[in-house]
Amino acid sequence: MTNNKIITVTLNPCIDKTVEINNFKTGMVNRTLYTRIDAGGKGINVSRVLSDSDAGSLALGIIGGMQGKILEDILTGENVCFDFIHGSGETRTNLKIYDKITRITTDINEPGPEITGNTLNLFYEKLICVLPNARVLVLAGSVPPGCDTSVYASIIKIAKEYNVKVILDADGELLANGIGAVPAVIKPNIHELENLCKKKFTDEKEIISSLKDISNKGIELIAVSLGKDGAIFYNNGKVIKAKSLDVNVKSTVGCGDSMVAAIAYASVNNFDLQMLSKTAVAAGSLTASKDGTNMCRITEALKTAANVEIQTITEI
Ligand SMILES: Nc1ncnc2c1ncn2[C@@H]1O[C@H](COP(=O)(O)OP(=O)(O)OP(=O)(O)O)[C@@H](O)[C@H]1O
Ligand SMILES: [Mg+2]
């Protein structure tokens, strides 16, 4: 546990179950051609990307029941370190039905078990045990029913007492409330940024001017991901725009999570803004080139980072 410099938090993890069906029809008996299960949840995805990292990563969170045990088994098989609190109820399963003929995916997502009793307190106790040896804390994804949308803000305040840098990747009230506690880094995608700013952006200038406003609240780095169009990074008045790598896109699931993992790695290793941007965009692009819920590993992103084209923009 001593070398786990990057801690990830997934309060509402899941098992992703993907089935392939020829010609999926509702209201009929459908037969599967292929089934696959993966560990899911945004913080867990970040830990998966970092599983071959020399910085070490530890996944924290709340799991439950048999599905929770299956999740732990999958992560053990992937060399991901974890230390979960076992709460009540079953860890949720998110079903993805892929129709091989139409190539359409239907998602059926469970909300996850409600957090009850002392579970959240046990989580905080665990967090406080690991924070003294950590450098970066990643808070990512949705939270389970029964959990307040100020939960990330509370965790950020605790992390700051231990001088641990927080990277927040969330949407809606979780992001807005989290920003209130001033994390070091946020990584909204463009839709999450528009939600936060309550406006649609029509050009890059508008995006950058909104980043300036958010950064004035004390946030060191804002990374806005733009899907296939790459990302914009804003740090202390410096703006870098990075282009995605030209990859054969197979599945964009987890691209943003890969980018967050790379930012966490770059923070622990004190990369400058240029190197951080290149590594982050390389990680996202590499994950886009992988099937289903497969994610890149940080070593691959580091090897490819030099190929990412960046442009420094003079702040408006
Ligand atoms: N179609 C694509 N082609 C190439 N690179 C991509 C593509 N989609 C995403 N990426 C890369 O991944 C990064 C993050 O992607 P995106 O903006 O989709 O994140 P996100 O919406 O947060 O994803 P997530 O579903 O993981 O939360 C992008 O900045 C880009 O580098
Ligand atoms: Mg995302």
Short mmCIF file of C-alpha atoms and ligand atoms in Angstrom, two decimals:
data_model
loop_
_atom_site.label_atom_id
_atom_site.label_comp_id
_atom_site.label_asym_id
_atom_site.label_seq_id
_atom_site.Cartn_x
_atom_site.Cartn_y
_atom_site.Cartn_z
CA MET A 1 0.00 0.00 0.00
CA THR A 2 2.96 2.31 0.48
CA ASN A 3 3.55 2.82 -3.23
CA ASN A 4 -0.05 3.70 -4.10
CA LYS A 5 0.48 7.33 -4.98
CA ILE A 6 -2.72 7.53 -7.03
CA ILE A 7 -5.96 6.68 -5.25
CA THR A 8 -9.16 6.35 -7.27
CA VAL A 9 -12.66 6.46 -5.83
CA THR A 10 -15.66 4.69 -7.37
CA LEU A 11 -18.69 4.98 -5.11
CA ASN A 12 -21.05 3.29 -7.58
CA PRO A 13 -19.04 0.62 -9.42
CA CYS A 14 -20.62 -1.90 -11.76
CA ILE A 15 -20.15 -5.06 -13.68
CA ASP A 16 -20.45 -4.38 -17.39
CA LYS A 17 -22.04 -7.36 -19.10
CA THR A 18 -21.87 -7.23 -22.90
CA VAL A 19 -23.86 -9.68 -25.01
CA GLU A 20 -23.83 -9.99 -28.80
CA ILE A 21 -27.03 -10.93 -30.58
CA ASN A 22 -27.95 -11.24 -34.26
CA ASN A 23 -31.04 -9.14 -34.91
CA PHE A 24 -32.05 -8.21 -31.35
CA LYS A 25 -35.84 -8.07 -30.98
CA THR A 26 -37.77 -6.81 -27.97
CA GLY A 27 -40.58 -9.04 -26.72
CA MET A 28 -38.94 -12.16 -28.25
CA VAL A 29 -36.51 -14.83 -27.10
CA ASN A 30 -33.05 -13.65 -28.21
CA ARG A 31 -30.04 -15.97 -28.18
CA THR A 32 -26.58 -14.65 -27.40
CA LEU A 33 -23.57 -15.30 -29.65
CA TYR A 34 -21.04 -14.03 -27.16
CA THR A 35 -20.95 -12.79 -23.56
CA ARG A 36 -18.26 -10.83 -21.79
CA ILE A 37 -18.06 -9.30 -18.33
CA ASP A 38 -15.81 -6.43 -17.30
CA ALA A 39 -15.23 -4.40 -14.18
CA GLY A 40 -16.81 -0.98 -14.64
CA GLY A 41 -17.12 2.43 -13.03
CA LYS A 42 -15.07 5.49 -13.87
CA GLY A 43 -12.58 5.43 -10.98
CA ILE A 44 -12.02 1.72 -11.57
CA ASN A 45 -11.38 2.42 -15.24
CA VAL A 46 -8.71 4.94 -14.23
CA SER A 47 -7.07 2.31 -12.01
CA ARG A 48 -7.18 -0.21 -14.88
CA VAL A 49 -5.25 2.19 -17.12
CA LEU A 50 -2.72 2.72 -14.32
CA SER A 51 -2.36 -0.99 -13.51
CA ASP A 52 1.09 -1.12 -15.15
CA SER A 53 2.19 2.23 -13.73
CA ASP A 54 5.26 2.61 -11.54
CA ALA A 55 3.33 5.26 -9.54
CA GLY A 56 0.98 2.57 -8.20
CA SER A 57 -2.75 2.97 -8.00
CA LEU A 58 -5.29 1.84 -5.43
CA ALA A 59 -9.02 1.66 -6.21
CA LEU A 60 -11.31 2.53 -3.32
CA GLY A 61 -15.10 2.42 -3.33
CA ILE A 62 -18.16 0.55 -2.17
CA ILE A 63 -19.18 -2.87 -3.46
CA GLY A 64 -21.84 -5.36 -2.38
CA GLY A 65 -22.92 -9.00 -2.58
CA MET A 66 -21.85 -11.71 -5.03
CA GLN A 67 -21.50 -9.22 -7.87
CA GLY A 68 -19.09 -7.24 -5.73
CA LYS A 69 -16.97 -10.38 -5.22
CA ILE A 70 -17.00 -11.03 -8.98
CA LEU A 71 -15.84 -7.45 -9.53
CA GLU A 72 -12.92 -8.03 -7.13
CA ASP A 73 -12.01 -11.27 -8.97
CA ILE A 74 -11.96 -9.48 -12.33
CA LEU A 75 -9.73 -6.71 -10.94
CA THR A 76 -7.36 -9.26 -9.37
CA GLY A 77 -7.04 -10.85 -12.83
CA GLU A 78 -6.16 -7.44 -14.27
CA ASN A 79 -3.54 -6.66 -11.62
CA VAL A 80 -5.55 -3.76 -10.22
CA CYS A 81 -5.04 -3.07 -6.48
CA PHE A 82 -8.26 -2.38 -4.58
CA ASP A 83 -9.54 -2.02 -1.06
CA PHE A 84 -13.33 -1.74 -1.15
CA ILE A 85 -15.89 -1.31 1.61
CA HIS A 86 -18.50 -4.08 1.48
CA GLY A 87 -21.90 -2.41 1.76
CA SER A 88 -25.42 -3.82 1.62
CA GLY A 89 -27.15 -4.87 -1.60
CA GLU A 90 -25.62 -6.12 -4.84
CA THR A 91 -23.15 -4.19 -6.98
CA ARG A 92 -25.10 -3.22 -10.08
CA THR A 93 -24.80 -4.89 -13.46
CA ASN A 94 -25.03 -2.76 -16.58
CA LEU A 95 -26.12 -4.76 -19.59
CA LYS A 96 -24.98 -3.80 -23.09
CA ILE A 97 -26.80 -5.58 -25.90
CA TYR A 98 -24.85 -5.32 -29.15
CA ASP A 99 -26.75 -6.23 -32.28
CA LYS A 100 -24.20 -7.62 -34.75
CA ILE A 101 -26.45 -6.99 -37.74
CA THR A 102 -27.57 -3.40 -37.08
CA ARG A 103 -24.44 -2.57 -35.01
CA ILE A 104 -26.69 -0.80 -32.50
CA THR A 105 -25.95 -1.09 -28.77
CA THR A 106 -28.84 -1.01 -26.25
CA ASP A 107 -27.81 -0.13 -22.69
CA ILE A 108 -29.77 -1.26 -19.64
CA ASN A 109 -28.25 0.36 -16.54
CA GLU A 110 -29.12 -0.30 -12.90
CA PRO A 111 -29.01 2.58 -10.37
CA GLY A 112 -26.88 0.61 -7.88
CA PRO A 113 -27.67 -0.28 -4.27
CA GLU A 114 -28.61 2.51 -1.91
CA ILE A 115 -25.90 3.52 0.55
CA THR A 116 -27.20 2.70 4.01
CA GLY A 117 -26.11 2.68 7.66
CA ASN A 118 -22.47 3.18 8.40
CA THR A 119 -21.14 2.34 4.93
CA LEU A 120 -20.11 5.86 3.94
CA ASN A 121 -18.40 6.42 7.32
CA LEU A 122 -16.40 3.21 6.82
CA PHE A 123 -15.38 4.52 3.40
CA TYR A 124 -14.18 7.81 4.93
CA GLU A 125 -12.18 5.87 7.55
CA LYS A 126 -10.47 3.88 4.79
CA LEU A 127 -9.76 7.04 2.82
CA ILE A 128 -8.13 8.70 5.82
CA CYS A 129 -5.87 5.63 6.25
CA VAL A 130 -4.52 5.84 2.69
CA LEU A 131 -4.33 9.61 2.12
CA PRO A 132 -1.07 10.14 4.08
CA ASN A 133 0.85 8.11 1.45
CA ALA A 134 -1.03 9.41 -1.58
CA ARG A 135 -0.17 12.22 -4.03
CA VAL A 136 -3.28 12.30 -6.21
CA LEU A 137 -6.91 11.38 -5.58
CA VAL A 138 -9.26 10.75 -8.51
CA LEU A 139 -12.99 11.22 -7.95
CA ALA A 140 -14.93 9.99 -10.93
CA GLY A 141 -18.42 9.14 -12.01
CA SER A 142 -21.89 9.03 -10.56
CA VAL A 143 -22.75 8.23 -6.95
CA PRO A 144 -25.26 5.66 -5.68
CA PRO A 145 -28.79 6.41 -4.50
CA GLY A 146 -28.78 7.76 -0.94
CA CYS A 147 -25.52 9.63 -1.47
CA ASP A 148 -25.65 13.42 -1.38
CA THR A 149 -24.39 15.40 -4.40
CA SER A 150 -22.03 17.24 -2.04
CA VAL A 151 -20.12 14.02 -1.32
CA TYR A 152 -17.22 14.88 -3.67
CA ALA A 153 -16.94 18.34 -2.09
CA SER A 154 -16.63 16.67 1.35
CA ILE A 155 -13.95 14.28 0.07
CA ILE A 156 -12.01 17.14 -1.59
CA LYS A 157 -11.91 19.04 1.73
CA ILE A 158 -10.47 15.97 3.49
CA ALA A 159 -7.88 15.33 0.74
CA LYS A 160 -6.69 18.92 1.00
CA GLU A 161 -5.93 18.43 4.70
CA TYR A 162 -3.42 15.78 3.54
CA ASN A 163 -2.03 17.91 0.69
CA VAL A 164 -3.34 15.43 -1.84
CA LYS A 165 -4.20 16.81 -5.28
CA VAL A 166 -7.75 16.00 -6.39
CA ILE A 167 -8.81 15.34 -9.97
CA LEU A 168 -12.58 15.55 -10.32
CA ASP A 169 -14.39 13.99 -13.28
CA ALA A 170 -18.14 14.31 -12.78
CA ASP A 171 -21.25 15.88 -14.24
CA GLY A 172 -24.17 18.04 -13.07
CA GLU A 173 -24.50 18.89 -9.39
CA LEU A 174 -21.64 16.57 -8.43
CA LEU A 175 -19.29 18.66 -10.57
CA ALA A 176 -20.78 22.02 -9.60
CA ASN A 177 -20.72 21.23 -5.87
CA GLY A 178 -17.27 19.66 -6.16
CA ILE A 179 -15.89 22.82 -7.77
CA GLY A 180 -17.10 24.68 -4.68
CA ALA A 181 -14.43 22.82 -2.68
CA VAL A 182 -11.78 23.74 -5.34
CA PRO A 183 -10.17 20.53 -6.63
CA ALA A 184 -6.79 20.91 -8.36
CA VAL A 185 -8.03 19.53 -11.68
CA ILE A 186 -11.35 19.00 -13.45
CA LYS A 187 -11.86 17.07 -16.70
CA PRO A 188 -15.27 17.84 -18.13
CA ASN A 189 -16.13 16.78 -21.65
CA ILE A 190 -17.68 19.56 -23.71
CA HIS A 191 -21.26 18.58 -22.74
CA GLU A 192 -20.38 18.54 -19.04
CA LEU A 193 -18.74 21.96 -19.42
CA GLU A 194 -21.85 23.34 -21.18
CA ASN A 195 -24.02 21.94 -18.37
CA LEU A 196 -21.78 23.57 -15.80
CA CYS A 197 -21.73 26.95 -17.54
CA LYS A 198 -25.41 26.67 -18.49
CA LYS A 199 -24.69 27.68 -22.09
CA LYS A 200 -23.93 26.21 -25.51
CA PHE A 201 -20.54 27.21 -26.90
CA THR A 202 -20.38 28.36 -30.47
CA ASP A 203 -16.61 28.66 -30.79
CA GLU A 204 -13.26 28.00 -29.15
CA LYS A 205 -12.98 31.57 -27.85
CA GLU A 206 -16.12 31.10 -25.78
CA ILE A 207 -14.81 27.84 -24.37
CA ILE A 208 -11.49 29.41 -23.37
CA SER A 209 -13.15 32.42 -21.78
CA SER A 210 -15.33 30.09 -19.66
CA LEU A 211 -12.20 28.19 -18.61
CA LYS A 212 -10.63 31.44 -17.49
CA ASP A 213 -13.66 32.15 -15.27
CA ILE A 214 -13.61 28.66 -13.74
CA SER A 215 -9.87 28.80 -13.19
CA ASN A 216 -10.29 32.09 -11.31
CA LYS A 217 -12.00 30.03 -8.60
CA GLY A 218 -8.58 28.47 -7.89
CA ILE A 219 -8.62 25.38 -10.10
CA GLU A 220 -5.09 24.75 -11.40
CA LEU A 221 -5.86 22.72 -14.49
CA ILE A 222 -8.99 22.31 -16.58
CA ALA A 223 -8.89 19.68 -19.30
CA VAL A 224 -11.87 19.84 -21.64
CA SER A 225 -12.17 16.78 -23.81
CA LEU A 226 -13.74 17.20 -27.24
CA GLY A 227 -14.13 13.56 -28.33
CA LYS A 228 -12.53 12.96 -31.75
CA ASP A 229 -11.47 16.63 -31.86
CA GLY A 230 -8.98 16.20 -29.03
CA ALA A 231 -8.86 18.44 -25.99
CA ILE A 232 -8.14 21.91 -24.63
CA PHE A 233 -5.99 22.33 -21.52
CA TYR A 234 -6.06 25.51 -19.41
CA ASN A 235 -3.47 26.13 -16.71
CA ASN A 236 -2.80 29.50 -15.15
CA GLY A 237 -3.57 31.48 -18.31
CA LYS A 238 -1.68 29.00 -20.55
CA VAL A 239 -3.83 27.27 -23.15
CA ILE A 240 -2.89 24.18 -25.15
CA LYS A 241 -5.02 22.57 -27.81
CA ALA A 242 -4.17 18.96 -28.63
CA LYS A 243 -5.35 16.95 -31.63
CA SER A 244 -6.48 13.34 -31.24
CA LEU A 245 -4.28 10.69 -32.79
CA ASP A 246 -5.55 9.37 -36.08
CA VAL A 247 -6.66 5.91 -34.93
CA ASN A 248 -9.01 3.28 -36.25
CA VAL A 249 -11.88 3.95 -33.82
CA LYS A 250 -13.47 0.80 -32.35
CA SER A 251 -15.15 1.96 -29.12
CA THR A 252 -15.02 5.28 -27.31
CA VAL A 253 -16.09 3.79 -23.95
CA GLY A 254 -13.64 4.96 -21.29
CA CYS A 255 -11.73 7.45 -23.47
CA GLY A 256 -12.26 10.21 -20.92
CA ASP A 257 -11.32 7.92 -18.04
CA SER A 258 -8.05 7.07 -19.83
CA MET A 259 -7.36 10.77 -20.17
CA VAL A 260 -7.95 11.25 -16.42
CA ALA A 261 -5.56 8.38 -15.66
CA ALA A 262 -2.86 10.02 -17.78
CA ILE A 263 -3.40 13.38 -16.04
CA ALA A 264 -3.04 11.66 -12.66
CA TYR A 265 0.19 9.98 -13.81
CA ALA A 266 1.52 13.26 -15.23
CA SER A 267 0.74 15.06 -11.95
CA VAL A 268 2.61 12.50 -9.85
CA ASN A 269 5.58 12.73 -12.21
CA ASN A 270 5.54 16.56 -12.45
CA PHE A 271 5.14 16.63 -16.25
CA ASP A 272 4.98 20.10 -17.78
CA LEU A 273 1.71 21.20 -19.44
CA GLN A 274 2.85 20.18 -22.94
CA MET A 275 3.85 16.68 -21.91
CA LEU A 276 0.74 16.27 -19.76
CA SER A 277 -1.50 17.30 -22.68
CA LYS A 278 0.22 14.95 -25.12
CA THR A 279 0.07 11.97 -22.76
CA ALA A 280 -3.58 12.62 -21.87
CA VAL A 281 -4.70 12.83 -25.51
CA ALA A 282 -2.58 9.81 -26.47
CA ALA A 283 -4.30 7.78 -23.72
CA GLY A 284 -7.80 8.81 -24.86
CA SER A 285 -7.03 8.11 -28.52
CA LEU A 286 -5.47 4.72 -27.81
CA THR A 287 -8.54 3.65 -25.84
CA ALA A 288 -10.73 4.72 -28.79
CA SER A 289 -8.78 2.23 -30.90
CA LYS A 290 -9.69 -0.67 -28.59
CA ASP A 291 -12.79 -2.89 -28.61
CA GLY A 292 -15.67 -2.60 -26.15
CA THR A 293 -14.66 -1.66 -22.64
CA ASN A 294 -10.96 -2.39 -23.25
CA MET A 295 -8.70 0.45 -22.10
CA CYS A 296 -5.16 1.46 -22.97
CA ARG A 297 -2.39 1.11 -20.39
CA ILE A 298 -0.34 4.11 -19.28
CA THR A 299 2.92 2.68 -20.66
CA GLU A 300 1.37 2.60 -24.18
CA ALA A 301 0.23 6.22 -23.81
CA LEU A 302 3.70 7.33 -22.72
CA LYS A 303 5.25 5.65 -25.78
CA THR A 304 2.77 7.33 -28.16
CA ALA A 305 2.59 10.78 -26.54
CA ALA A 306 5.29 12.25 -28.80
CA ASN A 307 3.00 11.71 -31.83
CA VAL A 308 0.28 14.03 -30.47
CA GLU A 309 0.22 17.44 -32.18
CA ILE A 310 -0.30 20.38 -29.88
CA GLN A 311 -0.78 24.09 -30.40
CA THR A 312 -0.28 26.80 -27.81
CA ILE A 313 -3.06 29.37 -27.92
CA THR A 314 -2.58 32.90 -26.72
CA GLU A 315 -5.26 33.58 -24.16
CA ILE A 316 -8.09 35.82 -25.25
N1 LIG B 1 -13.51 9.15 -31.91
C1 LIG B 1 -12.32 9.41 -31.35
N2 LIG B 1 -11.19 9.36 -32.08
C2 LIG B 1 -9.97 9.61 -31.53
N3 LIG B 1 -9.81 9.95 -30.23
C3 LIG B 1 -10.91 10.02 -29.46
C4 LIG B 1 -12.22 9.75 -29.97
N4 LIG B 1 -13.11 9.90 -28.96
C5 LIG B 1 -12.38 10.24 -27.88
N5 LIG B 1 -11.07 10.32 -28.18
C6 LIG B 1 -9.96 10.71 -27.30
O1 LIG B 1 -10.33 10.53 -25.94
C7 LIG B 1 -10.39 11.80 -25.26
C8 LIG B 1 -11.57 11.82 -24.31
O2 LIG B 1 -12.75 11.58 -25.03
P1 LIG B 1 -14.19 12.19 -24.70
O3 LIG B 1 -14.21 13.65 -24.92
O4 LIG B 1 -15.15 11.34 -25.48
O5 LIG B 1 -14.29 11.90 -23.13
P2 LIG B 1 -15.55 11.55 -22.22
O6 LIG B 1 -16.80 12.01 -22.89
O7 LIG B 1 -15.25 12.08 -20.88
O8 LIG B 1 -15.49 9.96 -22.20
P3 LIG B 1 -15.97 8.91 -21.08
O9 LIG B 1 -17.09 8.18 -21.76
O10 LIG B 1 -14.80 8.03 -20.81
O11 LIG B 1 -16.42 9.66 -19.87
C9 LIG B 1 -10.47 12.86 -26.37
O12 LIG B 1 -9.91 14.08 -25.94
C10 LIG B 1 -9.66 12.20 -27.47
O13 LIG B 1 -8.27 12.38 -27.24
MG MG B 2 -16.07 11.40 -19.05
#
